[in-house]
Short mmCIF file of C-alpha atoms and ligand atoms in Angstrom, two decimals:
data_model
loop_
_atom_site.label_atom_id
_atom_site.label_comp_id
_atom_site.label_asym_id
_atom_site.label_seq_id
_atom_site.Cartn_x
_atom_site.Cartn_y
_atom_site.Cartn_z
CA MET A 22 23.10 -12.14 -3.94
CA GLU A 23 22.37 -8.61 -5.14
CA SER A 24 18.66 -8.79 -4.54
CA LEU A 25 19.03 -9.78 -0.91
CA SER A 26 21.67 -7.23 -0.03
CA SER A 27 19.56 -4.50 -1.57
CA SER A 28 16.63 -5.45 0.62
CA SER A 29 18.25 -3.83 3.64
CA SER A 30 17.93 -0.31 2.24
CA PHE A 31 14.34 -1.08 1.30
CA SER A 32 13.16 0.07 4.71
CA THR A 33 13.56 3.75 3.94
CA THR A 34 10.52 5.54 2.66
CA ILE A 35 12.18 8.63 1.22
CA LYS A 36 14.99 7.14 -0.80
CA PRO A 37 13.88 5.47 -4.05
CA HIS A 38 14.07 1.72 -3.88
CA PRO A 39 17.49 0.62 -5.20
CA LEU A 40 15.83 -1.73 -7.67
CA LEU A 41 13.92 1.12 -9.23
CA PRO A 42 15.34 3.54 -11.77
CA ARG A 43 16.14 6.97 -10.42
CA ALA A 44 14.39 10.17 -11.32
CA LYS A 45 17.11 11.09 -13.81
CA ASN A 46 15.77 8.32 -16.02
CA VAL A 47 12.62 10.31 -16.58
CA ARG A 48 13.03 11.86 -19.98
CA PHE A 49 11.92 15.36 -20.79
CA SER A 50 12.15 15.19 -24.54
CA CYS A 51 8.50 14.35 -25.13
CA SER A 52 6.24 16.89 -26.68
CA MET A 53 3.74 16.70 -23.83
CA LYS A 54 5.18 18.22 -20.70
CA ALA A 55 2.59 16.71 -18.41
CA ALA A 56 3.33 13.24 -19.68
CA SER A 57 7.09 13.67 -19.62
CA ALA A 58 7.24 14.69 -15.98
CA PHE A 59 4.99 11.82 -15.14
CA SER A 60 6.46 8.52 -14.04
CA TYR A 61 5.04 5.27 -12.74
CA GLN A 62 7.97 4.90 -10.32
CA LYS A 63 6.12 6.61 -7.52
CA PHE A 64 3.25 4.14 -7.88
CA ILE A 65 5.68 1.27 -7.34
CA GLN A 66 7.48 3.02 -4.51
CA PHE A 67 4.18 3.71 -2.75
CA ALA A 68 3.08 0.09 -3.10
CA LEU A 69 6.39 -1.27 -1.78
CA ASP A 70 6.47 1.11 1.19
CA GLU A 71 2.86 0.41 2.02
CA THR A 72 3.28 -3.38 1.75
CA LYS A 73 6.29 -3.17 4.01
CA HIS A 74 4.17 -1.42 6.62
CA SER A 75 1.48 -4.11 6.41
CA THR A 76 3.67 -7.16 6.48
CA SER A 77 6.93 -7.31 8.31
CA ASP A 78 8.24 -10.21 6.28
CA LEU A 79 8.39 -8.85 2.77
CA ILE A 80 11.47 -10.30 1.12
CA PRO A 81 12.82 -10.25 -2.45
CA SER A 82 11.58 -13.13 -4.57
CA SER A 83 14.01 -15.64 -6.04
CA LEU A 84 12.86 -14.30 -9.43
CA GLN A 85 14.71 -11.07 -8.69
CA GLU A 86 18.00 -12.62 -9.78
CA ASP A 87 16.79 -13.46 -13.28
CA PHE A 88 14.42 -10.55 -13.78
CA ASN A 89 15.62 -7.05 -12.92
CA THR A 90 16.60 -4.82 -15.82
CA LEU A 91 16.43 -5.55 -19.52
CA LYS A 92 17.57 -3.31 -22.34
CA ALA A 93 15.24 -3.37 -25.32
CA MET A 94 16.51 -4.08 -28.80
CA ASP A 95 16.32 -0.37 -29.68
CA GLY A 96 19.24 0.13 -27.27
CA LYS A 97 17.33 2.90 -25.46
CA THR A 98 14.21 1.59 -23.76
CA GLU A 99 14.67 0.00 -20.36
CA LEU A 100 12.44 -2.58 -18.74
CA ASN A 101 12.61 -2.61 -14.96
CA MET A 102 11.36 -5.53 -12.94
CA CYS A 103 11.17 -6.21 -9.24
CA SER A 104 9.55 -8.99 -7.26
CA PHE A 105 8.90 -9.85 -3.63
CA GLN A 106 7.12 -12.39 -1.47
CA ALA A 107 5.59 -12.43 2.01
CA PRO A 108 3.71 -14.95 4.15
CA LYS A 109 0.33 -14.32 2.46
CA ILE A 110 1.85 -13.11 -0.82
CA ARG A 111 3.06 -15.73 -3.29
CA LEU A 112 4.35 -13.03 -5.59
CA LEU A 113 4.31 -9.26 -5.77
CA ARG A 114 5.88 -8.18 -9.01
CA SER A 115 6.22 -5.10 -11.10
CA LEU A 116 7.28 -4.39 -14.65
CA SER A 117 7.76 -0.82 -15.73
CA ILE A 118 8.89 0.47 -19.05
CA GLU A 119 10.02 3.96 -19.96
CA ALA A 120 10.74 4.56 -23.61
CA SER A 121 12.24 7.63 -25.25
CA ASP A 122 9.07 8.25 -27.28
CA CYS A 123 6.99 8.99 -24.16
CA MET A 124 5.63 5.49 -23.93
CA GLN A 125 5.38 4.29 -20.36
CA VAL A 126 4.02 1.06 -18.99
CA LEU A 127 3.24 -0.21 -15.53
CA ASP A 128 2.19 -3.78 -14.96
CA PHE A 129 1.91 -4.29 -11.22
CA ALA A 130 0.24 -7.31 -9.63
CA VAL A 131 0.07 -9.15 -6.34
CA PHE A 132 -0.82 -12.83 -6.24
CA PRO A 133 -1.82 -14.41 -2.92
CA GLU A 134 -0.74 -17.81 -1.67
CA ALA A 135 -3.28 -20.57 -2.44
CA GLU A 136 -4.29 -20.71 1.25
CA TYR A 137 -6.08 -17.37 0.73
CA ASP A 138 -8.99 -16.64 -1.59
CA LEU A 139 -8.00 -12.96 -1.73
CA PRO A 140 -8.50 -11.09 -5.00
CA ILE A 141 -5.46 -10.51 -7.21
CA PHE A 142 -4.31 -6.92 -7.19
CA CYS A 143 -3.99 -5.74 -10.78
CA ALA A 144 -2.75 -2.42 -12.14
CA ASN A 145 -2.09 -2.26 -15.87
CA PHE A 146 -1.31 1.18 -17.20
CA PHE A 147 -0.17 1.93 -20.73
CA THR A 148 0.74 5.52 -21.61
CA SER A 149 1.66 6.82 -25.06
CA VAL A 150 1.83 10.37 -26.41
CA ASN A 151 -1.83 10.28 -27.36
CA THR A 152 -3.52 8.09 -24.82
CA ASN A 153 -3.56 6.20 -21.55
CA ILE A 154 -5.11 2.77 -21.26
CA VAL A 155 -5.86 1.78 -17.69
CA VAL A 156 -7.07 -1.30 -15.86
CA LEU A 157 -7.03 -1.05 -12.07
CA ASP A 158 -8.79 -3.71 -10.07
CA LEU A 159 -8.87 -6.21 -7.30
CA ASN A 160 -9.44 -9.04 -9.77
CA PRO A 161 -11.73 -11.63 -8.15
CA LEU A 162 -10.16 -15.03 -7.63
CA HIS A 163 -13.60 -16.63 -7.84
CA ASP A 164 -16.72 -15.65 -9.75
CA ALA A 165 -17.90 -12.25 -8.51
CA ILE A 166 -20.88 -12.04 -10.84
CA ASP A 167 -22.99 -15.07 -9.87
CA GLU A 168 -21.26 -16.15 -6.68
CA THR A 169 -22.76 -13.71 -4.21
CA HIS A 170 -20.85 -15.07 -1.22
CA TYR A 171 -17.47 -14.21 -2.74
CA LYS A 172 -18.72 -10.87 -3.98
CA GLU A 173 -20.12 -9.90 -0.57
CA LYS A 174 -17.02 -11.07 1.24
CA TYR A 175 -14.60 -8.85 -0.63
CA TYR A 176 -16.44 -6.14 -2.54
CA LYS A 177 -19.50 -5.11 -0.55
CA ASN A 178 -17.62 -2.54 1.51
CA LEU A 179 -15.62 -1.33 -1.47
CA ILE A 180 -18.54 -0.31 -3.69
CA PRO A 181 -18.38 3.38 -2.58
CA LEU A 182 -14.66 3.44 -3.46
CA GLY A 183 -15.43 1.97 -6.88
CA LEU A 184 -18.21 4.49 -7.50
CA LYS A 185 -15.97 7.42 -6.61
CA TYR A 186 -13.34 6.46 -9.16
CA ALA A 187 -15.81 5.21 -11.77
CA GLU A 188 -16.99 8.79 -11.92
CA LEU A 189 -13.53 10.37 -12.02
CA LEU A 190 -12.19 7.79 -14.48
CA PRO A 191 -15.13 6.89 -16.71
CA TRP A 192 -15.63 3.53 -18.39
CA GLY A 193 -13.25 3.08 -21.36
CA GLY A 194 -15.79 1.62 -23.78
CA LYS A 195 -16.02 -1.73 -25.48
CA LEU A 196 -13.44 -4.32 -24.53
CA THR A 197 -12.66 -8.00 -25.00
CA SER A 198 -15.83 -9.59 -23.60
CA GLU A 199 -13.96 -12.52 -22.06
CA SER A 200 -12.00 -10.09 -19.83
CA LEU A 201 -15.13 -9.08 -17.94
CA LYS A 202 -15.25 -12.29 -15.93
CA PHE A 203 -11.82 -11.48 -14.56
CA PHE A 204 -12.95 -8.06 -13.40
CA SER A 205 -14.70 -7.06 -10.19
CA PRO A 206 -17.64 -4.68 -9.64
CA ILE A 207 -15.11 -1.98 -8.67
CA VAL A 208 -12.87 -2.32 -11.74
CA ILE A 209 -11.52 0.88 -13.23
CA TRP A 210 -11.29 0.44 -16.99
CA THR A 211 -10.60 3.77 -18.60
CA LYS A 212 -8.82 5.64 -21.38
CA PHE A 213 -7.75 9.29 -21.30
CA SER A 214 -5.32 11.73 -22.85
CA SER A 215 -2.48 12.72 -20.56
CA SER A 216 -2.96 15.64 -18.22
CA GLN A 217 -1.56 16.37 -14.78
CA GLU A 218 -5.05 16.20 -13.34
CA LYS A 219 -5.79 12.72 -14.75
CA HIS A 220 -2.42 11.35 -13.67
CA ASP A 221 -2.99 12.71 -10.16
CA ILE A 222 -6.41 11.01 -10.05
CA LEU A 223 -4.85 7.77 -11.27
CA LEU A 224 -2.19 7.91 -8.56
CA SER A 225 -4.84 8.57 -5.96
CA ALA A 226 -6.99 5.67 -7.27
CA PHE A 227 -3.97 3.38 -7.21
CA THR A 228 -3.09 4.31 -3.63
CA GLU A 229 -6.66 3.84 -2.39
CA TYR A 230 -7.17 0.55 -4.21
CA TYR A 231 -3.85 -0.73 -2.97
CA LYS A 232 -4.60 0.23 0.61
CA ALA A 233 -7.98 -1.50 0.27
CA TRP A 234 -6.26 -4.66 -0.96
CA LEU A 235 -3.72 -4.57 1.87
CA SER A 236 -6.51 -4.22 4.37
CA LEU A 237 -8.25 -7.29 2.92
CA MET A 238 -4.94 -9.12 3.15
CA ASP A 239 -4.59 -8.07 6.73
CA GLN A 240 -8.03 -9.40 7.67
CA THR A 241 -8.02 -12.63 5.68
CA LYS A 242 -7.69 -15.91 7.52
CA GLU A 243 -5.68 -18.86 6.31
CA GLU A 244 -7.79 -21.59 4.68
CA THR A 245 -7.09 -25.03 6.07
CA ASP A 246 -9.54 -27.10 4.05
CA VAL A 247 -7.49 -28.86 1.36
CA THR A 248 -10.35 -28.91 -1.14
CA GLN A 249 -10.82 -25.17 -0.82
CA ILE A 250 -7.07 -24.60 -1.13
CA SER A 251 -6.98 -26.58 -4.38
CA LEU A 252 -9.94 -24.59 -5.69
CA ASN A 253 -8.07 -21.37 -4.90
CA ARG A 254 -4.95 -22.70 -6.60
CA GLU A 255 -6.85 -23.77 -9.69
CA ALA A 256 -8.65 -20.43 -9.91
CA GLN A 257 -5.31 -18.62 -9.79
CA HIS A 258 -3.86 -20.98 -12.37
CA ARG A 259 -6.81 -20.34 -14.70
CA TYR A 260 -6.29 -16.58 -14.28
CA LEU A 261 -2.59 -16.96 -15.06
CA ALA A 262 -3.41 -19.14 -18.08
CA TRP A 263 -5.71 -16.41 -19.42
CA ARG A 264 -3.30 -13.57 -18.88
CA SER A 265 -0.15 -15.30 -20.06
CA GLN A 266 -1.91 -16.28 -23.30
CA LYS A 267 -4.02 -13.19 -24.02
CA ASP A 268 -2.25 -10.25 -22.43
CA PRO A 269 -2.61 -7.18 -24.67
CA GLY A 270 0.92 -6.12 -23.70
CA TYR A 271 2.56 -9.18 -25.24
CA HIS A 272 2.91 -7.73 -28.75
CA LEU A 273 4.63 -4.65 -27.44
CA LEU A 274 6.98 -6.75 -25.32
CA LYS A 275 7.78 -8.89 -28.35
CA ARG A 276 8.63 -5.79 -30.35
CA LEU A 277 10.86 -4.48 -27.57
CA ILE A 278 12.80 -7.56 -26.52
CA GLY A 279 12.08 -10.23 -29.15
CA GLU A 280 9.82 -13.27 -29.01
CA THR A 281 11.98 -15.59 -26.89
CA ARG A 282 12.63 -13.09 -24.14
CA ALA A 283 9.05 -11.78 -24.24
CA LYS A 284 7.72 -15.32 -23.70
CA ASP A 285 10.16 -15.81 -20.85
CA VAL A 286 9.12 -12.56 -19.14
CA VAL A 287 5.43 -13.45 -19.58
CA ASN A 288 5.58 -17.08 -18.42
CA ARG A 289 8.29 -16.97 -15.76
CA PHE A 290 7.95 -13.45 -14.41
CA LEU A 291 4.67 -11.60 -15.10
CA PHE A 292 2.46 -14.66 -14.82
CA ASN A 293 4.78 -16.82 -12.82
CA GLY A 294 2.94 -19.90 -11.61
CA VAL A 295 1.35 -20.70 -14.95
CA ASN A 296 3.81 -23.60 -15.29
CA GLU A 297 3.75 -24.58 -11.63
CA LEU A 298 0.32 -24.13 -10.05
CA GLY A 299 -1.55 -26.66 -12.18
CA ASN A 300 -1.39 -29.05 -15.10
CA LYS A 301 -4.36 -27.85 -17.10
CA SER A 302 -3.70 -26.10 -20.38
CA PHE A 303 -5.16 -22.85 -21.67
CA LEU A 304 -7.52 -24.88 -23.87
CA ASP A 305 -8.70 -26.98 -20.92
CA TYR A 306 -9.90 -23.75 -19.32
CA PHE A 307 -10.98 -21.94 -22.49
CA PRO A 308 -11.94 -24.63 -25.05
CA GLU A 309 -13.75 -22.05 -27.21
CA TYR A 310 -10.30 -20.85 -28.36
CA GLU A 311 -9.43 -24.23 -29.92
CA ARG A 312 -8.97 -24.19 -33.69
CA GLU A 313 -9.72 -27.16 -35.91
CA ASP A 314 -6.07 -28.25 -35.96
CA GLY A 315 -6.00 -28.25 -32.14
CA SER A 316 -3.97 -25.05 -31.81
CA ILE A 317 -4.96 -21.93 -29.85
CA ASN A 318 -6.82 -19.23 -31.74
CA GLU A 319 -4.60 -16.13 -31.72
CA LYS A 320 -7.59 -13.80 -31.56
CA ARG A 321 -7.93 -12.12 -28.20
CA SER A 322 -11.68 -12.52 -28.23
CA ILE A 323 -13.95 -15.21 -29.60
CA ILE A 324 -17.15 -13.47 -28.52
CA GLY A 325 -15.97 -10.07 -29.76
CA LYS A 326 -15.76 -6.75 -27.99
CA SER A 327 -18.72 -5.56 -25.95
CA PHE A 328 -19.79 -3.65 -22.84
CA LYS A 329 -19.92 -0.14 -24.25
CA ASN A 330 -20.99 1.11 -20.83
CA ARG A 331 -20.07 0.08 -17.32
CA PRO A 332 -21.95 -3.20 -16.78
CA TRP A 333 -22.48 -2.81 -13.01
CA ASP A 334 -25.05 -0.61 -11.35
CA THR A 335 -24.34 1.64 -8.38
CA ARG A 336 -24.99 -1.22 -5.96
CA GLY A 337 -22.42 -3.38 -7.74
CA VAL A 338 -25.00 -5.63 -9.41
CA PHE A 339 -23.98 -6.93 -12.83
CA ILE A 340 -26.31 -5.47 -15.45
CA GLY A 341 -24.35 -6.34 -18.61
CA ASP A 342 -25.67 -8.42 -21.45
CA THR A 343 -25.00 -12.11 -21.38
CA PHE A 344 -21.60 -13.35 -22.54
CA SER A 345 -22.73 -14.68 -25.90
C1 LIG B 427 -5.17 -2.67 -24.12
N1 LIG B 427 -5.26 -3.82 -21.92
C2 LIG B 427 -5.84 -3.33 -23.06
C3 LIG B 427 -7.24 -3.58 -23.03
C4 LIG B 427 -7.51 -4.29 -21.86
C5 LIG B 427 -6.28 -4.45 -21.18
C6 LIG B 427 -8.88 -4.77 -21.40
C7 LIG B 427 -8.22 -3.12 -24.10
C8 LIG B 427 -8.21 -4.06 -25.26
C9 LIG B 427 -9.09 -5.28 -25.02
O1 LIG B 427 -10.29 -5.14 -24.95
O2 LIG B 427 -8.53 -6.38 -24.90
C10 LIG B 427 -6.00 -5.10 -19.93
N2 LIG B 427 -7.26 -7.20 -20.07
C11 LIG B 427 -6.48 -6.30 -19.44
C12 LIG B 427 -6.21 -6.80 -18.11
C13 LIG B 427 -6.87 -7.99 -17.98
C14 LIG B 427 -7.53 -8.26 -19.23
C15 LIG B 427 -5.39 -6.13 -17.07
O3 LIG B 427 -8.22 -9.28 -19.49
C16 LIG B 427 -6.88 -8.82 -16.79
C17 LIG B 427 -7.65 -9.89 -16.63
N3 LIG B 427 -0.78 -3.43 -21.28
C18 LIG B 427 -0.06 -4.02 -20.30
C19 LIG B 427 1.32 -4.06 -20.66
C20 LIG B 427 1.41 -3.46 -21.90
C21 LIG B 427 0.07 -3.09 -22.28
C22 LIG B 427 2.41 -4.67 -19.83
O4 LIG B 427 -0.52 -4.44 -19.28
C23 LIG B 427 2.57 -3.26 -22.71
C24 LIG B 427 3.77 -3.86 -22.51
C25 LIG B 427 -0.29 -2.53 -23.48
N4 LIG B 427 -2.79 -2.74 -23.42
C26 LIG B 427 -1.61 -2.41 -24.00
C27 LIG B 427 -1.84 -1.84 -25.29
C28 LIG B 427 -3.22 -1.86 -25.46
C29 LIG B 427 -3.79 -2.45 -24.28
C30 LIG B 427 -0.76 -1.36 -26.26
C31 LIG B 427 -4.00 -1.32 -26.65
C32 LIG B 427 -3.83 -2.17 -27.83
C33 LIG B 427 -4.79 -3.30 -27.91
O5 LIG B 427 -5.99 -3.13 -27.59
O6 LIG B 427 -4.39 -4.39 -28.33
#
């Protein structure tokens, strides 16, 4: 099995991971030099090396066989996927896209096993010639707005980290209101035009957030209460149901690889678990999206876009308007 044999060379920190494209794949034909020399590969490499240091048992996921590289329908753009698992990690997976027109995408996430109520690590970066759209967060598994216990447990000590990067990478403006409940008080939601300085800050934010997540993983204790484990599982399933149905990247994926393959990548790779972790449907979790004929409303938001400014204060207290 290719994925397993390649895991042996994964221990080196200098060599690029064999599952990742090499530097020669970075194209220099874009008009913006800063953006062209920039690549998300070092983000992935950092995360894999760092995870390997934190957990000795990181192994390739069985998904690796089906999801590794995909050529887009334009014959040029490549989609690169890699996935791993570890004792506390149900799935660590990454999708990166480098297109000839300067467009680059990183969708990197780590989902814990249901025995842990750890946040979900989430890095979603979209780069085009004109702009970068960034979400970087330790997405809360449980409510981190009203449930103070969960918020204190995972975010209290991270507020200074969030403040540092909220200043360097300012709030990106109005967004789908429903998304807010999936974000934590330290979420980085930002937009910027490419520059070396901004990309350096983003890499630094990514490394610090990832180290913070790994340290939480390190400290977390296994839950043994079956009720709590099912609550964790359902919360993760609800998150997966949201993202697999409403991910802003879906339309781009559909354009690149066609509807059938895009759905497969979304449901079996990116948000793997949506068909396995629970039986509830998207509409069971989010009934407000139900149309009269019983189908799911295609709109991303029912409430509309809101939160022009960062809706948390410097102590991490939610100060946004209500969700209606
Ligand atoms: C835009 N991506 C966005 C926006 C958000 C996110 C909030 C702004 C638009 C909006 O308000 O909906 C990201 N939303 C998230 C995340 C969560 C959420 C991470 O609810 C988690 C709970 N983005 C990707 C990938 C691609 C991508 C893989 O992650 C492409 C393959 C593209 N994101 C992308 C594009 C936009 C975007 C093109 C701008 C276009 C648009 O707003 O529809």
